[in-house]
Structure formats: structure tokens, C-alpha cells
Coordinates of C-alpha atoms in Angstrom, one line a residue:
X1 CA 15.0 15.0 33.5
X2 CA 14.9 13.8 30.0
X3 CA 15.8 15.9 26.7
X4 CA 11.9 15.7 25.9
X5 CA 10.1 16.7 29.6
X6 CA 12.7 19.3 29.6
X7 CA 11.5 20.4 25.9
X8 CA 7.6 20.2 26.8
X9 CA 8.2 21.8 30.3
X10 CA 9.8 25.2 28.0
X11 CA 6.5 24.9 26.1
X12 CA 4.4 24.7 28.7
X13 CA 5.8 27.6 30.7
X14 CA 5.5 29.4 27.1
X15 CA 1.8 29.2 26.9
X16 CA 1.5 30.6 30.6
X17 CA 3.8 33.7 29.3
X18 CA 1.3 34.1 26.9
X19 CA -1.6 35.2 29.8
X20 CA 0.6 38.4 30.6
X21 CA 0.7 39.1 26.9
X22 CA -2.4 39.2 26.4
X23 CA -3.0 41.6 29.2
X24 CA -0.1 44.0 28.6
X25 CA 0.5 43.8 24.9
X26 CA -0.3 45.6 21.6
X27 CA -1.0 44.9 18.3
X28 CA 2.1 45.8 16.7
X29 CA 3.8 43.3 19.4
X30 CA 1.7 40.1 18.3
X31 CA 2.8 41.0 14.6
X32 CA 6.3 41.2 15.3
X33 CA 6.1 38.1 17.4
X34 CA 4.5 36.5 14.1
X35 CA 7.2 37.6 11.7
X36 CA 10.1 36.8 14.1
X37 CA 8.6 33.3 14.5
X38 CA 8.6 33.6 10.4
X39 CA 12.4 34.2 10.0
X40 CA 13.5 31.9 12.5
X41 CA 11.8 29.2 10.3
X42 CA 12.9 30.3 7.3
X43 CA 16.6 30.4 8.5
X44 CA 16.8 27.8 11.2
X45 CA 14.0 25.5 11.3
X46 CA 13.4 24.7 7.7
X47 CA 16.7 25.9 6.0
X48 CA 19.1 24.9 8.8
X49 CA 17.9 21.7 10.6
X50 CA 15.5 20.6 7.7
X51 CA 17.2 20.9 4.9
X52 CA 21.1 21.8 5.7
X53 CA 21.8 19.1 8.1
X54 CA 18.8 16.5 7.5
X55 CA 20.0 16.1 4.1
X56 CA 22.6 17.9 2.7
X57 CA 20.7 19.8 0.4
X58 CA 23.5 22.5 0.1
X59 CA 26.5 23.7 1.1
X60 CA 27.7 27.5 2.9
X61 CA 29.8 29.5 5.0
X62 CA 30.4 27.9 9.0
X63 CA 29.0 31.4 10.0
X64 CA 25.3 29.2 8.7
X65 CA 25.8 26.7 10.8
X66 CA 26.3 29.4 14.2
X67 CA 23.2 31.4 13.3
X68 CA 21.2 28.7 12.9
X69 CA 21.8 26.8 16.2
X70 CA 21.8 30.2 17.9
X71 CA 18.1 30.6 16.3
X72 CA 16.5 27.3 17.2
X73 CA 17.3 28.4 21.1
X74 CA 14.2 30.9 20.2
X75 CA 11.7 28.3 19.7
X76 CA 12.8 25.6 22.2
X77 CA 13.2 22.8 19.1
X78 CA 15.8 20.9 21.1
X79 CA 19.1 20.8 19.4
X80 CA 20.3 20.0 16.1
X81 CA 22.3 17.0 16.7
X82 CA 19.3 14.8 17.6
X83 CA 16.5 16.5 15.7
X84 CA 18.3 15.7 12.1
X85 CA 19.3 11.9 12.7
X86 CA 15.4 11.4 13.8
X87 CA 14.6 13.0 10.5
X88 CA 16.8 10.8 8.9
X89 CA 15.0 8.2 10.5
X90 CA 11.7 9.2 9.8
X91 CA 12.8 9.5 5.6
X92 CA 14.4 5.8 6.2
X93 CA 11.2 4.3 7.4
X94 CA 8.4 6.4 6.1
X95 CA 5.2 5.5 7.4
X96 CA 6.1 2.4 9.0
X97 CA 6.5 1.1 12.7
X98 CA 10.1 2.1 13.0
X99 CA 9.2 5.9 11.4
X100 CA 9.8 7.6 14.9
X101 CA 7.1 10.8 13.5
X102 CA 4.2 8.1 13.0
X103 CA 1.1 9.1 13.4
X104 CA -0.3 6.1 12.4
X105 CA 1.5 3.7 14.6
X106 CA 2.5 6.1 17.5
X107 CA -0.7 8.3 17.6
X108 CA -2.0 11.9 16.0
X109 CA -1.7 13.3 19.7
X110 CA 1.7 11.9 20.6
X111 CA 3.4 13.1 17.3
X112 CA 1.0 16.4 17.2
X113 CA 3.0 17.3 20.9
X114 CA 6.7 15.9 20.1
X115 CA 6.3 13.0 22.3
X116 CA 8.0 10.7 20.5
X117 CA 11.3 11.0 22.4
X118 CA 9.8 9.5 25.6
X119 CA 10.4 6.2 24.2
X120 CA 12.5 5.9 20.3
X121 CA 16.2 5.5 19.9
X122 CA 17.5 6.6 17.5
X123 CA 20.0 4.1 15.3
X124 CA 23.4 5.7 15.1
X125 CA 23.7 5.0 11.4
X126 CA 21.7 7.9 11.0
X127 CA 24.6 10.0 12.6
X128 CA 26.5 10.1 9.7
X129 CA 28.1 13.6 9.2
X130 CA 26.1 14.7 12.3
X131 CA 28.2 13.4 15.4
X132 CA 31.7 14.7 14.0
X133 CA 30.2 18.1 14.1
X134 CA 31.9 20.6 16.4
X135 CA 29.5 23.3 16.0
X136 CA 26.7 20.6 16.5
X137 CA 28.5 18.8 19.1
X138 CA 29.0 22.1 22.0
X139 CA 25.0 23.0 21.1
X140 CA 24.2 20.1 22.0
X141 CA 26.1 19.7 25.3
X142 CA 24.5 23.4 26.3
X143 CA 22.0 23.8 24.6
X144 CA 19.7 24.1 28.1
X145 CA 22.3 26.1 29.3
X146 CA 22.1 28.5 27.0
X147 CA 18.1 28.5 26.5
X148 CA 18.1 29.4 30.4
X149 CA 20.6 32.6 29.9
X150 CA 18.7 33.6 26.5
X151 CA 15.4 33.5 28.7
X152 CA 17.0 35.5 31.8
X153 CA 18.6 38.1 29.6
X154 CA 15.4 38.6 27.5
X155 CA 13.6 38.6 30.9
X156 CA 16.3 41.7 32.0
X157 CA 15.9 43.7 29.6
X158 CA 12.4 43.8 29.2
X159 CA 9.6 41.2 30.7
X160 CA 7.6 41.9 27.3
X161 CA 10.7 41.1 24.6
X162 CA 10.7 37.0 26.8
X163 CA 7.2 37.2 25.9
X164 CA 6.9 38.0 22.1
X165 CA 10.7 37.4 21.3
X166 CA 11.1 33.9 23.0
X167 CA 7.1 32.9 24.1
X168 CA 5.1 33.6 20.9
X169 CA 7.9 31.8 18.2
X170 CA 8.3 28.7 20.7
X171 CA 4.4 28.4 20.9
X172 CA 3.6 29.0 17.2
X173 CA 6.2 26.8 16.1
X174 CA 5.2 24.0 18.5
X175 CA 1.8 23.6 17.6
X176 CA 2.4 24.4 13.4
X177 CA 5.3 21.9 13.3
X178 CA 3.3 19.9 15.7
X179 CA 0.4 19.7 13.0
X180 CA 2.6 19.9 10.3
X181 CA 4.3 16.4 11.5
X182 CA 0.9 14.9 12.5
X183 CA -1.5 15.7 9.9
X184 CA 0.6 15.5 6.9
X185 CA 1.2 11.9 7.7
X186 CA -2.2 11.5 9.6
X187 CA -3.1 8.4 7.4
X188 CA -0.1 6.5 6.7
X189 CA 0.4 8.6 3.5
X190 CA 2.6 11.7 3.3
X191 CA 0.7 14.5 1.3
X192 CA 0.7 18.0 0.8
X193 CA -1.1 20.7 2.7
X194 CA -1.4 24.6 0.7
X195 CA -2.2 26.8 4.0
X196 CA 0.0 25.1 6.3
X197 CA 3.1 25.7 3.7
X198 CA 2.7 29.5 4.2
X199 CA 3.4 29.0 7.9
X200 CA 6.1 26.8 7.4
X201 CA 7.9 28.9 5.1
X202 CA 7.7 26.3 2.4
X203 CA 8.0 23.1 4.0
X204 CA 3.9 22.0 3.4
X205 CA 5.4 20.5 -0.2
X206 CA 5.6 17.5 2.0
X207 CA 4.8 14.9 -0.6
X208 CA 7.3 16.5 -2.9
X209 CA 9.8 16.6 -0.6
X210 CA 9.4 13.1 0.2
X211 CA 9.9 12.2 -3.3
X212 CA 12.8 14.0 -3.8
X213 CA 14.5 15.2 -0.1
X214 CA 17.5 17.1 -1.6
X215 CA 15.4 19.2 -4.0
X216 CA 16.1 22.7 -3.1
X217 CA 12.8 24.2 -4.4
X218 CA 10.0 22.5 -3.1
X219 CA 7.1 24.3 -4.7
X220 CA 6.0 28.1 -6.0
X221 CA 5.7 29.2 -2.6
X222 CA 8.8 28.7 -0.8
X223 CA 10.6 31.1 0.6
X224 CA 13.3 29.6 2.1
X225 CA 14.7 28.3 -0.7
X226 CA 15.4 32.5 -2.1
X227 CA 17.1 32.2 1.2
X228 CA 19.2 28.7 0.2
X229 CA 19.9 31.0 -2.8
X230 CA 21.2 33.8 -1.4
X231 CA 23.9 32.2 1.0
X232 CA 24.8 28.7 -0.9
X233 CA 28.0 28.1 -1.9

């Protein structure tokens, strides 16, 4: 089974673990669901694999580059290794028929659920700094691996803590990253989007960012970068 169908089969069995929550959970668990979902953006998806290893926007301690692998196993992103060369990509050839994240050549639907992967390669050129990895390289090789015994040991300890701990980030992040990929380049134009940026932790300066990839800051309300802040080097 290929990287993708294994990704979309994860998120899949995600929404179904969302039928039990619904039935047996409270309040207080949707909202911590929410705000977990909320750090493991700000610390993995948007300041690790976005802006960390996509570009090289800064620079920290190792101990970064652990947590933030270890994160992205909570919302079933794929790993690292793969996810920042197609980024590259996508910067490289913006809008066009080789920009892997297309919605205008490849479809709103296809890019809205990830399905890219069924059929780009990505060029190895865009591996620079990425393949040499160590870190990248062994979460990569188990990154399945280690989703299955995250998912079995959430699952022991508490049926509930897989649900809102594992089901709820893996589900809000596919669908807002999902949109966020889709409709910010819906029309062959990158642009901005105000509400989506406060539930991607800052990353819905997309036109700014796209202008300037290795700005740290990439509006007012941006949260990740007081993060980048706190632990550059």
C-alpha cells in the first residue's frame, strides 16, 4: 500500500472514531481535542515541517527536530522527509503544471484531500539538506510503525484519549490544511485568508509568505512565530 492510501486510510478510520465521541464525550473533551490540535500546529506542522525544514527559516537545538516529528505522528501528516521537498516543489513551481498542491491543474477536490501523492514525484533536487537527515531519515523509515503503537497505547490506556488525543487533531488538521492548500490557491493565485489563519496558527499570510518564504513573522496574528522566538538559536 502506498504512503498516500495508507495516509487517507488513518483519516478515514479517524472520522469513524469520531461517532463514539460523540456518543460518550463531554464538552471539556472536544475543547481540549481543539487546543491539542492547536499546539501540534504551532510546534510541528507550521513551525517544524513548514517553516524549519521547508525553508530554513531558523535554526535550534536537535531536541526541535525530535519533538516535532514525534508531533506530526498525532495528526497522521505523513512524515517529514517527503512532505518538505513537495513544499519545496510547490514554492519552485507556484501555480503551474509541475506545482504538485495545484488546484488549478490537479483539482480543488484532489488537493482539498492530499491526493496528490497518487501520482507526482517529486525531483530530488528538492532534497537538499532533507535526505542527509538522521533524525528525518529513521521517521521516515517508521513512521507507520510508530503511528500503529501511538494508536494502540492511546487505545490502552483509555478508548476516549485515541479519540480526542489522536482522532480529533488528525481530522481537524486534514480538512483545515486540506482547505488551506486548496482554497488559497483555488484560482491560480496564492492569496491570503484572515479566519483560516487563526486555525493555522498563522500560516493563512499565504500571499506574504509566498513573497518572502524565510520571513519569520508572517502577519499580526501569528503565533508560531512567539514560538520560533522562544527556541531559535
Amino acid at each position: 500500500m502506498r504512503t498516500t492510501h495508507k495516509l487517507l486510510l488513518n483519516h478515514f478510520l479517524c472520522h469513524l472514531a469520531l461517532v463514539p465521541g460523540f456518543m460518550y464525550g463531554e464538552l471539556w473533551m472536544w475543547i481540549a481535542g481543539f487546543v491539542w490540535y492547536y499546539v501540534i500546529t504551532i510546534v510541528s506542522s507550521s513551525a517544524g515541517y513548514h517553516r524549519y525544514y521547508s525553508h530554513n527559516a531558523f535554526q535550534t537545538g536537535k531536541w526541535f527536530e525530535y519533538v516535532t516529528n514525534f508531533l506530526s505522528l498525532f495528526v497522521g501528516s505523513g512524515p517529514y522527509l517527503t512532505r518538505a521537498a513537495i513544499h519545496r516543489m510547490h514554492h519552485a513551481y507556484s501555480d503551474t503544471e509541475k506545482d504538485p498542491s495545484s488546484p488549478k491543474h490537479h483539482g480543488f477536490w484532489k488537493i482539498y484531500f492530499n491526493l496528490w501523492g497518487t501520482e507526482n514525484k517529486i525531483e530530488r533536487k528538492f532534497f537538499k539538506g532533507l535526505i542527509d537527515n538522521k533524525i528525518l531519515q529513521f521517521f521516515h523509515k517508521h513512521y507507520f510503525k510508530m503511528a500503529f503503537t501511538l494508536v494502540v497505547v492511546l487505545f490502552i490506556i483509555d478508548p476516549l484519549l485515541l479519540i480526542f488525543a489522536y482522532a480529533v487533531p488528525c481530522v481537524l488538521s486534514s480538512h483545515l490544511f486540506g482547505l488551506f492548500n486548496a482554497y488559497l490557491h483555488k484560482d491560480g493565485k496564492v492569496k491570503d485568508c484572515h479566519w483560516l489563519n487563526l486555525f493555522t496558527a498563522g500560516e493563512g499570510y499565504h500571499g506574504v509568505h509566498h513573497r518572502n518564504s524565510k520571513k519569520l513573522r508572517h502577519g499580526p496574528i501569528d503565533p508560531t512565530y512567539f514560538f520560533i522566538k522562544l527556541i531559535r538559536q
